[in-house]
XYZ file of C-alpha atoms in Angstrom:
625
model
C -19.293 6.198 -36.977
C -16.610 7.014 -34.201
C -16.865 10.746 -35.052
C -20.318 10.626 -33.680
C -20.292 12.298 -30.257
C -22.623 9.826 -28.718
C -22.845 5.732 -29.221
C -25.531 3.841 -28.447
C -25.357 -0.450 -27.583
C -26.351 -1.040 -30.821
C -23.308 0.896 -32.440
C -21.054 -0.821 -30.035
C -22.213 -3.972 -31.000
C -21.863 -3.415 -34.894
C -17.989 -2.387 -34.053
C -17.350 -5.408 -31.955
C -18.832 -7.839 -34.912
C -17.061 -5.638 -37.431
C -13.653 -6.735 -35.425
C -13.117 -2.945 -35.070
C -9.628 -2.138 -33.603
C -10.726 0.837 -31.995
C -12.533 -1.338 -29.735
C -10.885 -4.561 -29.827
C -7.337 -3.574 -29.815
C -6.556 -6.245 -32.180
C -7.608 -9.046 -29.849
C -10.450 -10.645 -32.037
C -10.649 -13.310 -28.903
C -12.468 -10.654 -27.044
C -15.213 -10.481 -29.809
C -17.857 -13.397 -27.828
C -17.192 -11.870 -24.670
C -17.604 -7.935 -25.612
C -20.933 -9.064 -27.959
C -22.526 -11.352 -25.196
C -21.901 -8.326 -22.756
C -24.038 -6.036 -24.800
C -26.951 -8.574 -26.132
C -27.175 -9.421 -21.973
C -28.249 -6.157 -21.813
C -31.891 -6.580 -23.599
C -32.364 -9.548 -21.282
C -32.598 -8.052 -18.042
C -35.642 -5.744 -16.745
C -34.246 -2.611 -14.842
C -37.022 -0.611 -12.973
C -37.205 3.151 -15.143
C -34.876 2.209 -17.675
C -35.269 0.964 -21.269
C -33.523 -1.909 -22.176
C -35.296 -3.996 -24.859
C -33.569 -2.379 -27.673
C -29.768 -1.725 -27.896
C -30.006 1.137 -30.040
C -31.989 3.476 -27.023
C -29.203 2.090 -24.834
C -26.332 4.872 -24.622
C -22.839 3.472 -24.051
C -21.889 5.753 -21.443
C -20.037 5.623 -18.366
C -22.790 7.211 -16.259
C -25.858 4.907 -17.758
C -24.087 1.546 -17.216
C -22.883 2.707 -13.334
C -26.517 3.864 -12.952
C -28.161 0.353 -14.502
C -26.034 -1.840 -12.658
C -26.521 0.268 -9.517
C -30.510 0.208 -10.331
C -30.348 -3.781 -11.067
C -28.600 -4.368 -7.898
C -31.181 -2.478 -5.817
C -34.089 -4.408 -7.542
C -32.694 -7.796 -7.843
C -29.674 -8.173 -5.442
C -27.083 -10.869 -6.197
C -27.906 -13.965 -4.498
C -24.094 -15.586 -4.202
C -20.763 -14.826 -4.290
C -20.561 -16.443 -7.991
C -23.363 -13.744 -8.940
C -21.857 -11.071 -7.768
C -18.485 -11.697 -9.484
C -20.620 -12.593 -12.677
C -21.903 -8.921 -12.672
C -18.552 -7.381 -11.540
C -17.015 -8.940 -14.814
C -20.173 -7.828 -16.665
C -19.996 -4.406 -15.731
C -16.023 -4.194 -16.600
C -16.462 -5.250 -19.679
C -19.050 -2.665 -20.612
C -17.324 -0.019 -19.107
C -14.083 -0.838 -21.042
C -16.297 -0.800 -24.357
C -17.607 2.800 -23.141
C -14.064 3.971 -22.479
C -12.760 2.979 -26.102
C -15.653 4.579 -27.802
C -14.792 7.757 -25.819
C -10.743 7.397 -26.820
C -10.299 6.998 -22.952
C -7.124 4.559 -22.139
C -8.258 1.640 -20.392
C -5.080 0.886 -18.892
C -3.205 4.036 -17.541
C 0.137 4.777 -19.194
C 3.150 7.160 -18.306
C 5.875 7.782 -21.093
C 8.502 6.251 -19.119
C 6.573 3.255 -19.180
C 5.538 3.340 -22.799
C 9.242 3.616 -23.893
C 10.260 0.897 -21.617
C 7.410 -1.345 -22.981
C 8.451 -0.999 -26.633
C 12.020 -2.110 -25.966
C 10.431 -5.169 -23.837
C 8.866 -5.951 -27.216
C 12.027 -5.720 -29.131
C 14.183 -7.940 -26.978
C 11.336 -9.791 -26.673
C 10.676 -10.615 -30.469
C 14.087 -11.467 -30.778
C 13.973 -13.704 -28.023
C 11.129 -15.738 -29.524
C 8.559 -14.266 -26.851
C 5.251 -13.965 -28.619
C 2.836 -10.848 -27.569
C 0.847 -13.179 -25.222
C 3.826 -13.868 -23.331
C 4.607 -10.745 -22.603
C 1.475 -9.599 -21.060
C 2.334 -10.404 -17.711
C 4.866 -7.277 -18.048
C 3.024 -5.075 -20.848
C -0.327 -5.555 -18.934
C 0.031 -6.398 -15.514
C 3.266 -5.106 -14.353
C 2.332 -1.588 -15.881
C -1.031 -1.317 -14.486
C 0.096 -2.175 -10.820
C 3.427 0.038 -11.160
C 1.380 3.020 -12.710
C -1.175 2.891 -10.050
C 1.275 3.266 -7.693
C 3.343 6.020 -9.386
C 6.586 3.790 -9.839
C 8.108 4.099 -12.895
C 10.301 1.007 -14.627
C 13.499 2.071 -12.616
C 12.030 2.199 -9.478
C 10.739 -1.319 -9.704
C 12.825 -2.884 -6.705
C 12.245 -6.489 -5.662
C 10.948 -4.960 -1.646
C 8.386 -2.885 -3.871
C 7.271 -5.924 -5.548
C 6.665 -8.322 -2.509
C 4.851 -5.722 -1.192
C 2.516 -5.127 -4.425
C 2.106 -9.109 -4.776
C 1.117 -9.287 -1.213
C -2.024 -6.823 -1.418
C -2.824 -8.475 -4.807
C -5.504 -11.077 -6.014
C -4.427 -14.773 -6.657
C -4.702 -14.044 -10.257
C -2.834 -11.010 -10.299
C -0.061 -12.506 -8.080
C 0.394 -15.361 -10.586
C 0.600 -12.956 -13.478
C 3.049 -11.033 -11.540
C 5.322 -14.194 -10.857
C 5.165 -14.936 -14.640
C 6.230 -11.212 -15.451
C 9.362 -11.894 -13.218
C 10.593 -14.597 -14.622
C 10.405 -12.615 -18.554
C 11.804 -9.544 -17.115
C 14.914 -11.419 -15.393
C 15.109 -13.369 -18.701
C 15.062 -9.969 -20.888
C 17.283 -7.987 -18.211
C 20.569 -8.089 -19.662
C 19.366 -6.778 -23.188
C 17.253 -3.860 -21.667
C 18.463 -0.496 -21.559
C 20.265 -0.037 -18.181
C 18.843 3.410 -17.874
C 15.189 2.012 -17.898
C 15.535 -1.372 -16.532
C 14.893 -2.330 -12.857
C 18.278 -1.655 -10.859
C 18.757 -5.832 -10.402
C 16.957 -9.002 -11.376
C 14.740 -10.153 -9.181
C 15.193 -13.699 -8.611
C 12.625 -16.176 -7.229
C 10.120 -14.430 -5.036
C 8.128 -16.276 -2.519
C 5.295 -14.722 -1.209
C 3.933 -16.755 2.346
C 0.230 -16.538 2.587
C -0.796 -14.273 5.316
C -3.860 -16.796 6.476
C -4.087 -18.207 9.761
C -2.644 -22.094 9.628
C -4.347 -24.015 12.372
C -3.064 -26.025 14.759
C -3.910 -29.274 15.126
C -6.854 -29.485 17.976
C -6.252 -31.237 21.105
C -7.946 -34.963 20.428
C -10.826 -34.637 23.342
C -11.238 -30.980 21.988
C -11.825 -32.275 18.572
C -14.217 -35.140 19.486
C -16.169 -33.528 21.904
C -17.122 -30.751 19.528
C -18.062 -33.014 16.749
C -20.200 -34.550 19.185
C -21.951 -31.127 19.974
C -22.214 -30.437 16.122
C -24.006 -33.818 15.498
C -26.183 -33.302 18.385
C -26.926 -29.863 17.425
C -28.000 -31.713 13.631
C -29.844 -34.327 15.656
C -31.889 -31.707 17.734
C -33.463 -32.521 21.222
C -35.527 -35.334 22.240
C -37.414 -36.822 24.963
C -39.213 -40.129 25.638
C -42.908 -40.022 24.862
C -45.419 -42.929 25.295
C -44.966 -44.820 22.138
C -41.648 -42.817 20.538
C -39.086 -40.165 20.897
C -40.587 -36.429 21.053
C -38.618 -33.965 19.274
C -38.306 -31.189 22.097
C -36.110 -28.829 19.866
C -35.441 -28.674 16.042
C -32.052 -29.695 14.902
C -30.020 -27.399 12.405
C -30.629 -28.541 8.504
C -27.783 -31.083 8.005
C -26.979 -29.521 4.530
C -26.238 -26.111 6.707
C -22.688 -25.644 7.007
C -21.033 -26.186 10.374
C -17.673 -25.021 9.582
C -18.146 -21.631 11.253
C -17.891 -23.445 14.876
C -14.836 -25.382 13.839
C -13.257 -22.170 12.558
C -14.309 -20.543 15.950
C -12.937 -23.159 18.134
C -9.537 -23.571 15.929
C -9.227 -19.707 16.035
C -9.667 -19.394 19.954
C -7.670 -22.398 20.283
C -4.660 -21.230 17.901
C -4.876 -17.444 19.467
C -4.436 -18.760 23.063
C -1.371 -20.908 22.238
C 0.028 -17.762 20.715
C -0.391 -15.506 23.645
C 0.737 -18.251 26.074
C -2.754 -18.993 27.574
C -2.485 -22.815 26.509
C 0.424 -25.475 25.811
C -0.414 -26.869 22.144
C 0.400 -30.020 23.311
C -1.756 -30.010 26.733
C -4.251 -32.460 26.823
C -7.559 -30.541 27.094
C -11.077 -30.583 26.435
C -13.750 -28.443 25.049
C -14.866 -27.454 28.520
C -11.362 -26.472 29.137
C -11.726 -23.737 26.499
C -14.788 -22.038 28.001
C -13.161 -19.174 29.627
C -15.101 -15.616 29.154
C -11.913 -14.033 30.583
C -9.649 -15.941 27.643
C -12.340 -15.183 25.432
C -12.619 -11.466 25.687
C -8.766 -11.314 25.526
C -8.538 -12.933 22.349
C -11.578 -11.103 20.876
C -10.515 -7.759 21.759
C -6.506 -8.120 20.858
C -8.079 -9.348 17.756
C -10.016 -5.935 17.154
C -7.028 -3.652 18.050
C -4.901 -5.787 15.542
C -6.943 -4.394 12.707
C -7.029 -0.743 14.032
C -3.177 -0.663 14.616
C -0.898 1.475 12.507
C 1.171 0.158 9.776
C 4.522 -1.118 10.816
C 3.017 -2.321 14.349
C 4.371 -5.262 15.487
C 1.377 -7.405 16.079
C 0.338 -10.333 18.672
C -1.140 -12.425 16.057
C 1.076 -13.856 13.384
C -1.690 -13.971 10.862
C -3.274 -11.375 8.743
C -6.250 -9.573 10.882
C -9.865 -11.057 10.168
C -12.609 -8.811 9.479
C -14.822 -7.309 12.705
C -17.954 -8.865 11.350
C -15.940 -12.405 11.480
C -14.409 -11.535 14.971
C -17.938 -11.074 16.200
C -19.388 -13.936 14.489
C -16.706 -16.391 15.816
C -17.104 -15.253 19.395
C -20.936 -15.449 19.101
C -20.476 -19.139 17.926
C -18.570 -19.991 20.653
C -20.690 -18.331 23.119
C -23.340 -20.679 21.938
C -21.021 -23.602 22.141
C -20.023 -22.910 25.575
C -23.809 -22.107 27.063
C -24.917 -25.674 25.720
C -21.898 -27.625 26.666
C -20.828 -25.994 30.114
C -24.060 -25.638 32.458
C -22.676 -22.292 34.750
C -21.074 -20.638 31.890
C -23.699 -18.263 31.045
C -23.723 -17.071 34.671
C -19.977 -16.105 34.405
C -19.189 -12.397 34.746
C -15.798 -10.716 34.121
C -15.141 -6.822 33.945
C -14.641 -5.042 30.898
C -13.402 -2.205 29.363
C -16.327 -0.829 26.885
C -14.531 2.054 24.656
C -17.932 3.024 23.787
C -18.803 4.283 27.148
C -15.618 4.944 28.484
C -15.476 2.887 31.339
C -15.162 -0.677 32.797
C -18.099 -2.637 33.165
C -19.239 -6.195 34.277
C -20.404 -8.179 31.832
C -21.580 -11.765 31.352
C -21.320 -13.480 27.997
C -24.293 -11.911 26.361
C -22.941 -8.685 27.562
C -19.559 -9.064 25.890
C -21.027 -10.279 22.544
C -23.323 -7.027 22.770
C -20.024 -5.063 23.255
C -18.303 -6.452 20.213
C -22.027 -5.744 18.324
C -20.939 -2.300 19.379
C -17.298 -2.361 17.967
C -17.876 -4.655 15.038
C -21.106 -3.505 13.649
C -21.533 -0.536 11.294
C -24.776 -0.008 12.711
C -24.973 2.940 15.514
C -24.840 1.865 19.233
C -27.265 3.137 21.450
C -24.597 5.430 22.677
C -23.764 6.786 19.146
C -27.466 7.419 18.669
C -28.161 9.502 21.803
C -25.422 11.602 21.124
C -26.489 12.491 17.507
C -29.897 13.018 18.784
C -28.474 15.561 21.482
C -26.450 17.141 18.667
C -29.841 18.174 16.562
C -31.636 19.530 19.312
C -28.718 21.580 21.014
C -27.639 24.459 18.867
C -24.753 25.210 21.284
C -23.157 21.894 20.732
C -24.130 22.239 17.045
C -21.692 25.640 16.796
C -19.018 23.876 18.784
C -19.467 20.874 16.403
C -19.187 22.655 12.949
C -15.998 25.077 14.508
C -13.969 22.329 15.853
C -11.581 22.348 13.156
C -10.824 26.654 13.668
C -10.910 25.647 17.169
C -8.123 23.097 17.096
C -6.204 24.827 14.394
C -6.039 27.952 17.011
C -4.576 25.765 19.262
C -2.232 24.263 16.986
C -0.769 27.619 15.410
C -0.172 28.639 18.994
C 1.724 25.705 19.532
C 3.232 25.365 16.664
C 5.385 28.679 17.219
C 7.361 27.379 20.008
C 7.947 24.169 18.523
C 11.759 24.820 17.814
C 12.189 25.357 22.147
C 9.716 22.367 22.844
C 11.156 19.167 24.369
C 10.456 15.597 22.315
C 7.555 14.854 23.951
C 5.951 18.017 23.797
C 6.898 18.028 19.755
C 5.085 14.742 19.169
C 2.068 16.648 20.942
C 2.374 19.537 18.931
C 2.134 17.386 15.972
C -0.324 15.327 16.632
C -2.488 18.669 17.507
C -1.508 19.833 13.915
C -2.530 16.658 12.013
C -5.801 16.791 13.770
C -6.547 20.043 12.758
C -5.508 19.220 9.239
C -7.981 16.163 9.512
C -10.981 18.168 11.216
C -10.614 20.556 8.054
C -11.693 17.623 6.103
C -14.403 15.666 8.515
C -16.012 18.684 9.473
C -16.964 19.399 5.990
C -17.587 15.635 4.826
C -18.278 12.459 6.805
C -15.175 10.566 5.763
C -14.444 7.375 7.561
C -11.245 7.159 9.837
C -9.477 4.843 6.985
C -10.848 6.891 4.095
C -8.795 10.308 5.812
C -5.761 8.291 6.826
C -5.114 6.773 3.075
C -6.274 9.635 1.131
C -3.621 10.348 -1.497
C -2.173 13.519 -1.855
C 0.485 13.285 -4.819
C 0.920 11.149 -7.411
C -1.367 10.056 -10.806
C -3.970 9.312 -8.889
C -4.618 11.722 -6.021
C -7.768 11.518 -3.694
C -7.542 15.512 -3.750
C -6.037 18.193 -4.835
C -5.474 21.985 -4.209
C -6.001 24.072 -7.143
C -3.595 27.284 -7.519
C -5.222 30.681 -6.869
C -8.191 29.141 -5.383
C -9.304 29.085 -2.227
C -11.080 25.377 -2.078
C -10.003 21.785 -2.308
C -11.439 19.737 -5.028
C -12.017 15.989 -3.833
C -11.395 13.117 -6.451
C -11.500 10.171 -3.931
C -11.288 6.401 -5.278
C -14.502 4.358 -5.000
C -12.429 1.674 -2.772
C -11.771 4.143 -0.177
C -15.583 5.285 0.191
C -16.650 2.017 -0.125
C -19.254 3.084 -2.757
C -19.360 2.012 -6.713
C -18.063 5.508 -8.086
C -15.666 8.223 -7.766
C -16.317 10.893 -5.038
C -16.429 14.371 -6.335
C -17.033 17.423 -4.962
C -15.264 21.097 -3.818
C -14.894 22.644 -0.454
C -14.592 26.246 -0.158
C -13.176 28.702 2.249
C -15.109 31.507 4.022
C -15.530 33.826 6.861
C -16.315 31.211 9.239
C -14.579 27.740 7.952
C -10.966 27.519 6.650
C -10.520 24.169 5.406
C -8.107 25.254 2.440
C -6.015 27.403 4.761
C -5.334 24.816 7.229
C -4.004 22.221 4.905
C -1.681 24.777 3.015
C -0.803 25.842 6.383
C -0.333 21.661 7.771
C 1.575 20.916 4.352
C 3.699 23.792 4.575
C 5.279 23.067 7.721
C 4.143 20.201 10.171
C 3.741 18.027 7.408
C 7.518 18.286 6.332
C 8.285 17.820 9.889
C 6.652 14.633 10.043
C 8.795 13.288 6.986
C 11.659 14.658 8.153
C 11.738 13.511 11.846
C 11.707 9.618 12.253
C 11.136 10.362 16.128
C 7.439 11.613 14.857
C 6.672 8.957 12.224
C 8.839 5.811 12.044
C 10.552 5.278 9.023
C 8.843 1.869 8.246
C 5.513 3.739 8.377
C 6.227 6.431 6.160
C 4.216 7.166 2.945
C 4.861 10.441 1.542
C 2.469 10.295 -1.220
C -0.399 10.667 1.610
C -1.902 13.512 2.777
C -1.114 12.258 6.380
C 2.123 10.467 5.509
C 0.925 7.253 6.927
C -0.456 7.937 10.196
C -3.044 5.320 10.990
C -6.346 5.106 12.439
C -5.515 4.106 16.180
C -3.245 7.141 16.167
C -6.067 9.686 14.934
C -8.544 7.810 16.868
C -6.526 8.261 19.953
C -5.489 12.068 19.269
C -9.243 12.956 18.465
C -11.011 11.207 21.534
C -7.981 12.908 23.621
C -8.867 16.435 22.282
C -12.591 16.191 22.086
C -12.922 14.817 25.565
C -10.743 18.374 26.587
C -13.414 20.499 24.423
C -16.249 19.120 26.183
C -17.732 16.752 23.483
C -15.900 13.311 23.595
C -16.063 11.550 20.057
C -14.415 8.491 18.689
C -13.849 8.900 14.758
C -16.893 6.756 13.576
C -19.135 8.891 16.263
C -18.036 11.931 14.312
C -19.189 10.627 11.017
C -22.711 9.587 12.441
C -22.726 13.060 13.822
C -21.705 15.142 10.718
C -24.217 12.821 8.922
C -27.236 13.194 11.553
C -26.292 17.386 11.218
C -26.682 17.443 7.484
C -29.886 15.276 7.181
C -31.954 17.311 10.508
C -30.216 20.360 10.688
C -29.301 21.558 7.211
C -32.296 20.077 5.137
C -30.004 17.672 2.906
C -31.975 15.132 0.932
C -31.541 11.684 2.430
C -30.686 10.140 -0.678
C -27.944 12.856 -1.052
C -26.268 12.081 2.435
C -26.644 8.610 1.688
C -24.437 8.803 -1.582
C -22.059 10.707 0.643
C -21.719 8.433 3.377
C -21.526 5.504 0.714
C -24.727 3.856 2.260
C -28.364 2.975 0.702
C -31.121 5.301 1.368
C -32.889 2.686 3.626
C -29.828 2.479 6.064
C -29.124 6.392 6.034
C -33.012 6.720 6.650
C -32.790 4.603 9.763
C -29.615 5.757 10.957
C -29.884 9.178 10.865
C -33.417 10.972 10.461
C -34.162 11.777 14.226
C -36.082 15.035 13.958
C -38.775 13.835 12.081
C -39.461 10.982 14.432
C -39.176 13.336 17.497
C -41.866 15.492 15.911
C -44.110 12.757 15.271
C -43.905 11.246 19.041
C -44.463 14.981 20.009
C -47.897 15.357 17.915
C -48.698 11.932 18.973
C -48.039 13.241 22.717
C -50.061 16.618 21.915
C -53.182 14.627 20.570
C -53.228 12.678 24.094
C -53.064 15.778 25.790
C -55.962 17.304 23.835
C -58.552 14.432 24.166
C -57.550 14.523 27.787
C -58.690 18.141 27.661
C -61.787 17.381 25.353
C -62.947 14.896 28.111
C -62.387 17.093 30.736
C -64.476 19.744 28.965
C -67.581 17.073 28.813
C -67.459 15.877 32.188
C -64.767 16.963 35.112
C -63.834 14.319 36.938
C -64.029 16.340 40.189
C -67.472 17.842 39.464
C -70.333 16.552 41.830
C -73.234 15.256 40.151
C -76.257 17.095 41.182
C -79.327 15.846 42.608
């Protein structure tokens, strides 16, 4: 049966129930999970797909991914538990597909295969079971191979970094693996084993550990929340009358407690408050403090790797910053009578100027920073772009213009001062980045984290070909499937030539000179060596302002997406897939010309009707007697 080129879900189920080693790899304990994953396919109805008969379901990666994409579209998961359940279900089916097609489920290297053979031999002599060795033979190998690390390169520092970014389940497995490796270390081949035993490794959580709230703040907050649940009432003739309905008692009020705790902890860190001060909730209602904390939290998200952080905890997501700030504004507007009248000056990065705002204005500015939706500023910019051919020409040739300037500056690099060298390298980096984003609307983080070297590179430069081949990992594109595409050089655009030039010269200098990029930030496997979003954004903003079309990195993405859909005639579905958005989101954000045409046609109909009425009865014509 395994000689056949294609398998159905029924074929896979038969092999699972037979205990086929080709699928189970000797793990008969997987039979119930795999059989349940296959039979469950028949219990879900998906639009456009026949799933009632296992013998008609092709067991291919493409079908499984399409099935779950359509399932999530037709019937979105309603809870985190359901999301996790579907993810595990999809993972099992993908594993079955890989084993049917003969594709290794876990990536391997010859060095790891050889090392794990020694692990099993030594472990068997020491009385370890195969299951007890799984943290090394499976988890360690998966994490290391993914990072391009061979067994003799596994150091304590690397392992601590890998554990910090891992899930709790994987982190616990790595801890068990450390104990096994340390126990077997003396009996393993010297040329293959890690340089030294790891010893106990303790990973300190990067989550915020809240300080105890001052007693008055805690009491007043709980009183406010109790009032929110009860609602507002007024005395009536015979009973109290509800004026404003309270929130559902079953609705969680933790977001308000989280928001107050976050603000208080942040103000203590930046020195605005003394942790021992006796203060009340009203003392926290300072719009300037709230603005300072919110924007400092945003800047930490965008900071380059290795940059010293203000807050000693892991940066929170932009949406969380927006939600917490909104919750605090809601609390303060209810508890402080004049809070809504407060005004402060805020620098609006979207408008590139300082503006005077009240609490609601602060909320709107943060929405522009935290939401993935287009701001009014971005929308106006994109509309102007798709109706102005001169701007389109400048936009699509930015990488060539920047490269010309970078080449000119690079020629005199050796004679430049350190400050001039920094400016030249920044210009060279920007030219290479623009060579990518002028063709594909990547996010800033996707570009900065793009891997050039290693077993799982995000792009490759084929020999004797004037093209760039992209194979970007789903996690970097925020999509469910890998992004594959080719970008070719032509007479007007030379992305491959720009990248070749950058890699041959400026990139080597960037890795060589610590004055250009601190060693702590250096990531040689990445295309841009560890340069982060914040630096990229600063360089792009300064240079695009010089050439007359000021843009941020995300505005660049919005602009290219608008151009593709409105000017190049790219189907919205194709553009949405490239952007990592749904079709509905892409239509709402980027379809401008159709809207403009419809509005123009509407106005023309009004003008035609006005002319029709004038022809029938001219308003200035006197009535004949």
